[in-house]
Short mmCIF file of C-alpha atoms and ligand atoms in Angstrom, two decimals:
data_model
loop_
_atom_site.label_atom_id
_atom_site.label_comp_id
_atom_site.label_asym_id
_atom_site.label_seq_id
_atom_site.Cartn_x
_atom_site.Cartn_y
_atom_site.Cartn_z
CA UNK A 959 2.76 -19.10 1.60
CA UNK A 960 2.43 -16.67 -1.29
CA UNK A 961 2.63 -13.00 -0.34
CA UNK A 962 1.47 -10.36 -2.79
CA UNK A 963 1.04 -6.61 -2.42
CA UNK A 964 1.25 -3.40 -4.42
CA UNK A 965 1.69 0.35 -4.15
CA UNK A 966 0.73 3.12 -6.54
CA UNK A 967 3.74 4.88 -8.01
CA UNK A 968 2.16 8.32 -7.75
CA UNK A 969 3.93 10.78 -5.45
CA UNK A 970 6.41 9.81 -2.78
CA UNK A 971 6.55 6.87 -0.43
CA UNK A 972 5.40 8.34 2.90
CA UNK A 973 5.52 7.29 6.52
CA UNK A 974 1.95 5.88 6.37
CA UNK A 975 2.90 3.55 3.50
CA UNK A 976 6.06 2.52 5.32
CA UNK A 977 4.57 1.80 8.75
CA UNK A 978 1.23 0.48 7.44
CA UNK A 979 2.55 -1.79 4.71
CA UNK A 980 6.16 -1.73 3.50
CA UNK A 981 7.72 -2.66 6.86
CA UNK A 982 5.61 -5.83 6.76
CA UNK A 983 6.65 -6.48 3.17
CA UNK A 984 10.29 -6.48 4.27
CA UNK A 985 9.61 -8.62 7.35
CA UNK A 986 7.54 -11.13 5.38
CA UNK A 987 10.12 -11.67 2.67
CA UNK A 988 12.32 -13.44 5.24
CA UNK A 989 9.40 -15.36 6.77
CA UNK A 990 8.30 -16.54 3.33
CA UNK A 991 11.82 -17.62 2.38
CA UNK A 992 12.10 -19.64 5.63
CA UNK A 993 8.88 -21.48 4.73
CA UNK A 994 9.73 -22.03 1.08
CA UNK A 995 7.14 -19.44 0.04
CA UNK A 996 7.37 -16.47 -2.28
CA UNK A 997 6.77 -12.71 -2.19
CA UNK A 998 5.64 -10.63 -5.14
CA UNK A 999 5.65 -6.86 -4.74
CA UNK A 1000 4.62 -4.53 -7.52
CA UNK A 1001 4.25 -0.92 -8.55
CA UNK A 1002 0.57 -0.52 -9.43
CA UNK A 1003 1.13 1.70 -12.46
CA UNK A 1004 -2.06 0.50 -14.18
CA UNK A 1005 -3.97 1.75 -11.14
CA UNK A 1006 -2.45 5.20 -11.64
CA UNK A 1007 -4.59 5.59 -14.80
CA UNK A 1008 -7.74 5.77 -12.68
CA UNK A 1009 -7.08 9.44 -11.93
CA UNK A 1010 -5.69 12.24 -14.09
CA UNK A 1011 -1.96 11.67 -14.42
CA UNK A 1012 1.02 13.03 -16.28
CA UNK A 1013 2.29 10.42 -18.78
CA UNK A 1014 5.67 12.17 -18.89
CA UNK A 1015 6.11 11.63 -15.13
CA UNK A 1016 4.71 8.10 -14.73
CA UNK A 1017 7.76 6.12 -15.88
CA UNK A 1018 10.17 8.10 -13.70
CA UNK A 1019 7.78 7.94 -10.72
CA UNK A 1020 7.61 4.17 -11.18
CA UNK A 1021 11.42 3.94 -11.11
CA UNK A 1022 11.60 6.25 -8.08
CA UNK A 1023 9.07 4.17 -6.17
CA UNK A 1024 11.06 1.04 -7.03
CA UNK A 1025 14.19 2.76 -5.65
CA UNK A 1026 12.27 3.71 -2.48
CA UNK A 1027 11.12 0.10 -1.92
CA UNK A 1028 14.65 -1.22 -2.42
CA UNK A 1029 15.93 1.44 0.00
CA UNK A 1030 13.41 0.20 2.60
CA UNK A 1031 14.86 -3.30 2.35
CA UNK A 1032 13.00 -5.11 -0.42
CA UNK A 1033 15.62 -7.46 -1.81
CA UNK A 1034 15.18 -8.51 -5.46
CA UNK A 1035 17.11 -11.70 -4.68
CA UNK A 1036 14.39 -12.69 -2.21
CA UNK A 1037 11.26 -11.03 -3.65
CA UNK A 1038 9.84 -10.60 -7.12
CA UNK A 1039 9.71 -6.82 -7.70
CA UNK A 1040 8.02 -5.53 -10.86
CA UNK A 1041 5.52 -3.07 -12.33
CA UNK A 1042 2.07 -4.20 -13.45
CA UNK A 1043 2.38 -2.76 -16.96
CA UNK A 1044 5.01 -5.39 -17.81
CA UNK A 1045 2.66 -8.23 -16.85
CA UNK A 1046 -0.39 -8.04 -19.15
CA UNK A 1047 -2.08 -10.91 -17.25
CA UNK A 1048 -3.20 -8.39 -14.56
CA UNK A 1049 -5.35 -6.50 -17.08
CA UNK A 1050 -6.47 -9.70 -18.80
CA UNK A 1051 -7.62 -11.31 -15.57
CA UNK A 1052 -9.40 -8.11 -14.57
CA UNK A 1053 -11.55 -8.39 -17.69
CA UNK A 1054 -12.31 -12.02 -16.95
CA UNK A 1055 -13.34 -11.07 -13.39
CA UNK A 1056 -15.54 -8.19 -14.59
CA UNK A 1057 -18.15 -10.81 -15.43
CA UNK A 1058 -18.21 -11.92 -11.78
CA UNK A 1059 -17.89 -8.63 -9.85
CA UNK A 1060 -21.23 -6.90 -9.16
CA UNK A 1061 -21.93 -3.19 -9.63
CA UNK A 1062 -23.53 -3.13 -6.17
CA UNK A 1063 -20.30 -4.40 -4.60
CA UNK A 1064 -18.24 -1.68 -6.27
CA UNK A 1065 -20.80 0.99 -5.32
CA UNK A 1066 -20.18 0.17 -1.66
CA UNK A 1067 -16.40 0.79 -1.80
CA UNK A 1068 -15.59 3.68 0.55
CA UNK A 1069 -12.54 4.68 -1.49
CA UNK A 1070 -14.75 5.09 -4.57
CA UNK A 1071 -17.26 7.14 -2.56
CA UNK A 1072 -14.50 9.32 -1.05
CA UNK A 1073 -12.62 9.92 -4.28
CA UNK A 1074 -15.68 10.43 -6.49
CA UNK A 1075 -17.49 12.64 -3.97
CA UNK A 1076 -20.52 14.29 -5.51
CA UNK A 1077 -19.17 14.00 -9.05
CA UNK A 1078 -19.59 10.28 -9.81
CA UNK A 1079 -20.66 10.91 -13.40
CA UNK A 1080 -17.41 12.72 -14.15
CA UNK A 1081 -15.10 9.98 -12.88
CA UNK A 1082 -13.18 7.56 -15.08
CA UNK A 1083 -14.58 4.05 -15.42
CA UNK A 1084 -11.16 2.92 -14.15
CA UNK A 1085 -11.72 4.62 -10.77
CA UNK A 1086 -14.93 2.62 -10.38
CA UNK A 1087 -13.56 -0.74 -11.53
CA UNK A 1088 -10.18 -0.24 -9.78
CA UNK A 1089 -10.97 -2.81 -7.02
CA UNK A 1090 -11.53 -5.50 -9.68
CA UNK A 1091 -8.01 -4.89 -10.98
CA UNK A 1092 -6.79 -5.09 -7.39
CA UNK A 1093 -8.57 -8.45 -7.02
CA UNK A 1094 -6.89 -9.65 -10.24
CA UNK A 1095 -3.50 -8.51 -8.85
CA UNK A 1096 -3.69 -10.94 -5.95
CA UNK A 1097 -5.83 -13.76 -7.36
CA UNK A 1098 -3.52 -14.12 -10.38
CA UNK A 1099 -0.76 -15.38 -8.08
CA UNK A 1100 -2.89 -17.43 -5.66
CA UNK A 1101 -1.88 -15.00 -2.86
CA UNK A 1102 -2.38 -16.42 0.62
CA UNK A 1103 -1.40 -13.22 2.50
CA UNK A 1104 -1.63 -9.57 1.47
CA UNK A 1105 0.19 -7.07 3.74
CA UNK A 1106 -1.65 -3.72 3.58
CA UNK A 1107 -2.76 -0.77 5.71
CA UNK A 1108 -6.26 -0.60 7.15
CA UNK A 1109 -7.61 1.45 4.21
CA UNK A 1110 -7.18 -1.50 1.81
CA UNK A 1111 -9.09 -4.01 3.96
CA UNK A 1112 -12.38 -3.46 2.14
CA UNK A 1113 -10.73 -3.98 -1.26
CA UNK A 1114 -9.30 -7.28 -0.02
CA UNK A 1115 -12.72 -8.40 1.21
CA UNK A 1116 -14.05 -7.67 -2.26
CA UNK A 1117 -11.25 -9.77 -3.78
CA UNK A 1118 -12.35 -12.65 -1.54
CA UNK A 1119 -15.99 -12.21 -2.60
CA UNK A 1120 -15.03 -12.22 -6.28
CA UNK A 1121 -12.85 -15.32 -5.82
CA UNK A 1122 -15.60 -17.13 -3.94
CA UNK A 1123 -18.30 -16.33 -6.50
CA UNK A 1124 -16.04 -17.29 -9.41
CA UNK A 1125 -15.14 -20.59 -7.71
CA UNK A 1126 -18.84 -21.29 -7.03
CA UNK A 1127 -20.05 -20.31 -10.48
CA UNK A 1128 -17.37 -21.83 -12.71
CA UNK A 1129 -15.41 -24.50 -10.83
CA UNK A 1130 -16.14 -27.98 -9.52
CA UNK A 1131 -16.63 -27.88 -5.70
CA UNK A 1132 -13.47 -29.94 -5.14
CA UNK A 1133 -11.36 -27.91 -7.59
CA UNK A 1134 -11.71 -24.15 -6.89
CA UNK A 1135 -9.45 -22.02 -9.11
CA UNK A 1136 -8.75 -19.14 -6.75
CA UNK A 1137 -7.24 -19.01 -3.25
CA UNK A 1138 -9.00 -16.63 -0.83
CA UNK A 1139 -6.35 -14.10 0.30
CA UNK A 1140 -5.94 -12.97 3.95
CA UNK A 1141 -5.12 -9.31 4.62
CA UNK A 1142 -2.16 -8.78 6.99
CA UNK A 1143 -2.71 -5.47 8.79
CA UNK A 1144 -0.32 -4.25 11.50
CA UNK A 1145 -1.83 -3.94 14.98
CA UNK A 1146 -0.17 -0.57 15.56
CA UNK A 1147 0.18 1.97 12.73
CA UNK A 1148 -2.53 0.44 10.54
CA UNK A 1149 -3.76 3.96 9.83
CA UNK A 1150 -1.29 6.86 10.12
CA UNK A 1151 -3.04 10.22 10.02
CA UNK A 1152 -2.13 13.56 8.42
CA UNK A 1153 0.17 15.88 10.39
CA UNK A 1154 -2.23 18.73 9.65
CA UNK A 1155 -5.51 16.97 10.53
CA UNK A 1156 -5.67 14.02 12.88
CA UNK A 1157 -8.96 12.85 11.38
CA UNK A 1158 -7.66 12.51 7.77
CA UNK A 1159 -5.41 9.71 6.52
CA UNK A 1160 -1.80 10.57 5.66
CA UNK A 1161 -1.93 10.40 1.89
CA UNK A 1162 0.06 10.98 -1.28
CA UNK A 1163 -2.86 12.91 -2.74
CA UNK A 1164 -3.08 15.51 0.06
CA UNK A 1165 -2.17 18.82 -1.64
CA UNK A 1166 -0.13 19.91 1.40
CA UNK A 1167 3.31 18.31 1.60
CA UNK A 1168 3.40 19.40 5.26
CA UNK A 1169 0.70 16.79 5.96
CA UNK A 1170 3.08 13.86 5.45
CA UNK A 1171 6.64 12.72 6.06
CA UNK A 1172 8.13 11.39 2.85
CA UNK A 1173 10.84 8.80 3.08
CA UNK A 1174 12.75 11.03 0.68
CA UNK A 1175 12.64 14.09 3.01
CA UNK A 1176 15.97 15.27 4.38
CA UNK A 1177 16.60 15.67 8.11
CA UNK A 1178 15.84 19.40 8.19
CA UNK A 1179 12.50 18.90 6.39
CA UNK A 1180 11.46 16.09 8.75
CA UNK A 1181 12.28 18.19 11.83
CA UNK A 1182 10.36 21.14 10.41
CA UNK A 1183 7.28 19.06 9.53
CA UNK A 1184 7.15 17.58 13.03
CA UNK A 1185 7.68 21.03 14.60
CA UNK A 1186 4.76 22.41 12.58
CA UNK A 1187 2.46 19.39 13.06
CA UNK A 1188 -0.94 20.35 14.41
CA UNK A 1189 -1.35 19.60 18.14
CA UNK A 1190 -3.34 20.83 21.14
CA UNK A 1191 -2.18 22.83 24.19
CA UNK A 1192 -2.59 19.98 26.74
CA UNK A 1193 0.33 17.94 28.08
CA UNK A 1194 0.45 14.23 27.22
CA UNK A 1195 -1.62 12.05 29.58
CA UNK A 1196 -0.40 8.99 31.50
CA UNK A 1197 -3.30 6.85 30.30
CA UNK A 1198 -3.91 5.99 26.62
CA UNK A 1199 -7.68 6.28 27.14
CA UNK A 1200 -7.18 10.01 27.79
CA UNK A 1201 -5.99 10.48 24.19
CA UNK A 1202 -9.64 9.96 23.19
CA UNK A 1203 -10.89 13.11 21.43
CA UNK A 1204 -7.28 14.28 20.79
CA UNK A 1205 -6.67 12.80 17.31
CA UNK A 1206 -3.47 14.75 16.56
CA UNK A 1207 -1.89 13.83 19.89
CA UNK A 1208 -2.94 10.19 19.47
CA UNK A 1209 -1.44 10.13 15.97
CA UNK A 1210 1.95 11.51 17.05
CA UNK A 1211 2.14 9.10 19.98
CA UNK A 1212 1.18 6.23 17.63
CA UNK A 1213 3.89 7.24 15.15
CA UNK A 1214 6.50 7.42 17.92
CA UNK A 1215 5.50 3.98 19.20
CA UNK A 1216 5.52 2.38 15.74
CA UNK A 1217 8.89 3.86 14.77
CA UNK A 1218 10.51 3.04 18.13
CA UNK A 1219 9.06 -0.48 18.03
CA UNK A 1220 7.21 -0.02 21.33
CA UNK A 1221 3.61 0.56 22.45
CA UNK A 1222 1.70 3.86 22.87
CA UNK A 1223 1.40 2.99 26.60
CA UNK A 1224 5.21 2.83 26.90
CA UNK A 1225 5.58 6.16 25.06
CA UNK A 1226 3.10 7.79 27.44
CA UNK A 1227 4.97 6.20 30.34
CA UNK A 1228 8.01 8.21 29.24
CA UNK A 1229 6.35 11.48 28.20
CA UNK A 1230 3.27 11.81 30.50
CA UNK A 1231 3.00 15.35 31.83
CA UNK A 1232 5.23 16.79 29.10
CA UNK A 1233 3.88 19.19 26.49
CA UNK A 1234 4.56 19.04 22.75
CA UNK A 1235 7.47 21.44 23.23
CA UNK A 1236 9.35 18.45 24.65
CA UNK A 1237 7.69 15.61 22.72
CA UNK A 1238 8.02 16.99 19.19
CA UNK A 1239 11.85 17.35 19.18
CA UNK A 1240 12.14 13.78 20.55
CA UNK A 1241 9.82 12.47 17.82
CA UNK A 1242 11.64 14.49 15.12
CA UNK A 1243 15.02 13.10 16.18
CA UNK A 1244 13.73 9.55 16.31
CA UNK A 1245 12.32 9.87 12.79
CA UNK A 1246 15.54 11.35 11.44
CA UNK A 1247 17.58 8.57 13.04
CA UNK A 1248 15.38 5.81 11.54
CA UNK A 1249 14.79 7.38 8.14
CA UNK A 1250 18.25 8.78 7.37
CA UNK A 1251 19.72 5.41 6.24
CA UNK A 1252 16.69 4.79 3.98
CA UNK A 1253 17.02 8.26 2.53
CA UNK A 1254 20.74 7.77 1.83
CA UNK A 1255 20.16 4.44 0.07
CA UNK A 1256 17.30 5.93 -1.95
CA UNK A 1257 19.48 8.82 -3.20
CA UNK A 1258 22.11 6.33 -4.32
CA UNK A 1259 19.71 3.89 -6.02
CA UNK A 1260 17.85 6.55 -7.99
CA UNK A 1261 21.16 7.48 -9.70
CA UNK A 1262 20.96 4.23 -11.65
CA UNK A 1263 17.77 4.15 -13.77
CA UNK A 1264 19.17 1.42 -16.02
CA UNK A 1265 19.83 -0.78 -12.98
CA UNK A 1266 16.29 -0.18 -11.69
CA UNK A 1267 14.83 -1.01 -15.11
CA UNK A 1268 16.81 -4.26 -15.16
CA UNK A 1269 15.45 -5.25 -11.72
CA UNK A 1270 11.85 -4.53 -12.82
CA UNK A 1271 12.34 -6.36 -16.14
CA UNK A 1272 13.67 -9.46 -14.45
CA UNK A 1273 10.91 -9.33 -11.79
CA UNK A 1274 8.26 -9.02 -14.51
CA UNK A 1275 9.62 -12.06 -16.31
CA UNK A 1276 9.29 -14.13 -13.14
CA UNK A 1277 5.82 -12.70 -12.41
CA UNK A 1278 4.61 -13.56 -15.93
CA UNK A 1279 5.67 -17.16 -15.43
CA UNK A 1280 4.08 -17.38 -11.96
CA UNK A 1281 0.75 -15.94 -13.15
CA UNK A 1282 0.35 -17.98 -16.34
CA UNK A 1283 -1.25 -21.17 -14.90
CA UNK A 1284 -4.02 -19.25 -13.10
CA UNK A 1285 -4.72 -17.03 -16.10
CA UNK A 1286 -5.03 -20.11 -18.32
CA UNK A 1287 -7.23 -21.73 -15.68
CA UNK A 1288 -9.57 -18.72 -15.72
CA UNK A 1289 -9.88 -18.73 -19.54
CA UNK A 1290 -10.64 -22.45 -19.45
CA UNK A 1291 -13.15 -22.22 -16.57
CA UNK A 1292 -15.07 -19.54 -18.50
CA UNK A 1293 -15.23 -21.67 -21.65
CA UNK A 1294 -13.19 -19.29 -23.78
CA UNK A 1295 -11.81 -21.02 -26.89
CA UNK A 1296 -8.03 -20.55 -27.27
CA UNK A 1297 -6.00 -22.24 -30.01
P1 LIG B 611 -1.46 2.93 -1.84
O1 LIG B 611 -0.48 3.14 -2.93
O2 LIG B 611 -2.41 4.02 -1.52
O3 LIG B 611 -0.71 2.57 -0.48
C1 LIG B 611 0.27 1.53 -0.40
C2 LIG B 611 0.16 0.83 0.95
O4 LIG B 611 0.28 1.77 2.02
C3 LIG B 611 -0.82 1.67 2.92
N1 LIG B 611 -1.14 3.02 3.43
C4 LIG B 611 -1.25 3.33 4.73
N2 LIG B 611 -1.10 2.60 5.85
C5 LIG B 611 -1.27 3.24 7.04
N3 LIG B 611 -1.55 4.58 7.14
C6 LIG B 611 -1.69 5.35 6.04
N4 LIG B 611 -1.96 6.65 6.13
C7 LIG B 611 -1.55 4.73 4.75
N5 LIG B 611 -1.63 5.19 3.47
C8 LIG B 611 -1.38 4.12 2.68
C9 LIG B 611 -1.96 1.12 2.06
O5 LIG B 611 -2.94 0.49 2.86
C10 LIG B 611 -1.24 0.16 1.15
O6 LIG B 611 -1.07 -1.09 1.77
N6 LIG B 611 -4.84 0.05 -4.09
C11 LIG B 611 -3.56 0.05 -3.40
C12 LIG B 611 -2.44 -0.55 -4.24
C13 LIG B 611 -2.74 -1.90 -4.75
C14 LIG B 611 -2.71 -3.12 -4.00
C15 LIG B 611 -3.03 -4.14 -4.94
C16 LIG B 611 -2.47 -3.43 -2.66
C17 LIG B 611 -3.04 -2.23 -6.04
N7 LIG B 611 -3.23 -3.56 -6.16
C18 LIG B 611 -3.12 -5.49 -4.54
C19 LIG B 611 -2.55 -4.79 -2.26
C20 LIG B 611 -2.87 -5.78 -3.20
C21 LIG B 611 -3.19 1.47 -3.07
O7 LIG B 611 -3.62 2.41 -3.72
O8 LIG B 611 -2.28 1.57 -2.08
#
């Protein structure tokens, strides 16, 4: 069992990241340890170059995101925590995989289509080839499982396609180089939506901070964001099917269920017939109760940038060692002459 996943260090860690991915990262680090496996979790700082970014802010954002992950329960004694930029093999393997990935495959990526919109010509090459780097991120370590939210499923399927084609084209049938990774997507909370628009994903890049709950928000801010979340005038139904066509209501019920560790049906069992005047304060208090300890740990950890740097440096050293055999295998399979 080799678990690998990443997060971009742009903006804050939000509730969508936490419920969709990071909670599983924490859970899986114990499962992997019990089975003699390993977890590698990284800050995808190379991915941040695909969109305009502020070089002065990137290093401190990377440290802050590391602090947020540690605050959520990632334990550097159990997991390898690092940032991509300290492991050049990610970028090297991406180049080697560029010969295998097809332009048509990348053209079909919905994230590319969404982010580029009508202005494809004006985008960076990195935004287009981003999924090849993501494939390199997991294939480099022979990942068996990749815990992610629903929005990354297509990128993982692409990674499998690249691995399969590379294995077919350059390896003997009984000695494939790459393992095909399985996405691990939570059944509930795979896609948390914006608090301002129940049809848009909760996202770091939404210009409105009111659209998301950041794990760094204090109690007052969380309560205010929930109070102001968009809703409709109807009371909550008894039956989950009746949330159909009410995306904001469905999202808030889904968040409550995921945070409380129960099902949307059970939440409706408790709140059916009540309006948002009653439901929102209950949701706000639940969020504050669950997020306050994470917030407190985060504030403490971010005070120690040297300590965070040391954790990332030591993680990167381990990651470099773990990735070396596969990188060498890829150079050899492609017939590249080295020393
Ligand atoms: P990123 O930084 O956008 O998000 C990090 C993780 O959070 C999940 N997520 C969500 N889950 C549920 N609801 C939401 N609203 C929501 N928003 C984000 C994402 O699915 C992701 O699991 N390309 C990746 C980072 C990456 C990566 C990788 C992931 C780079 N290389 C290799 C896995 C393996 C990204 O931008 O995630």
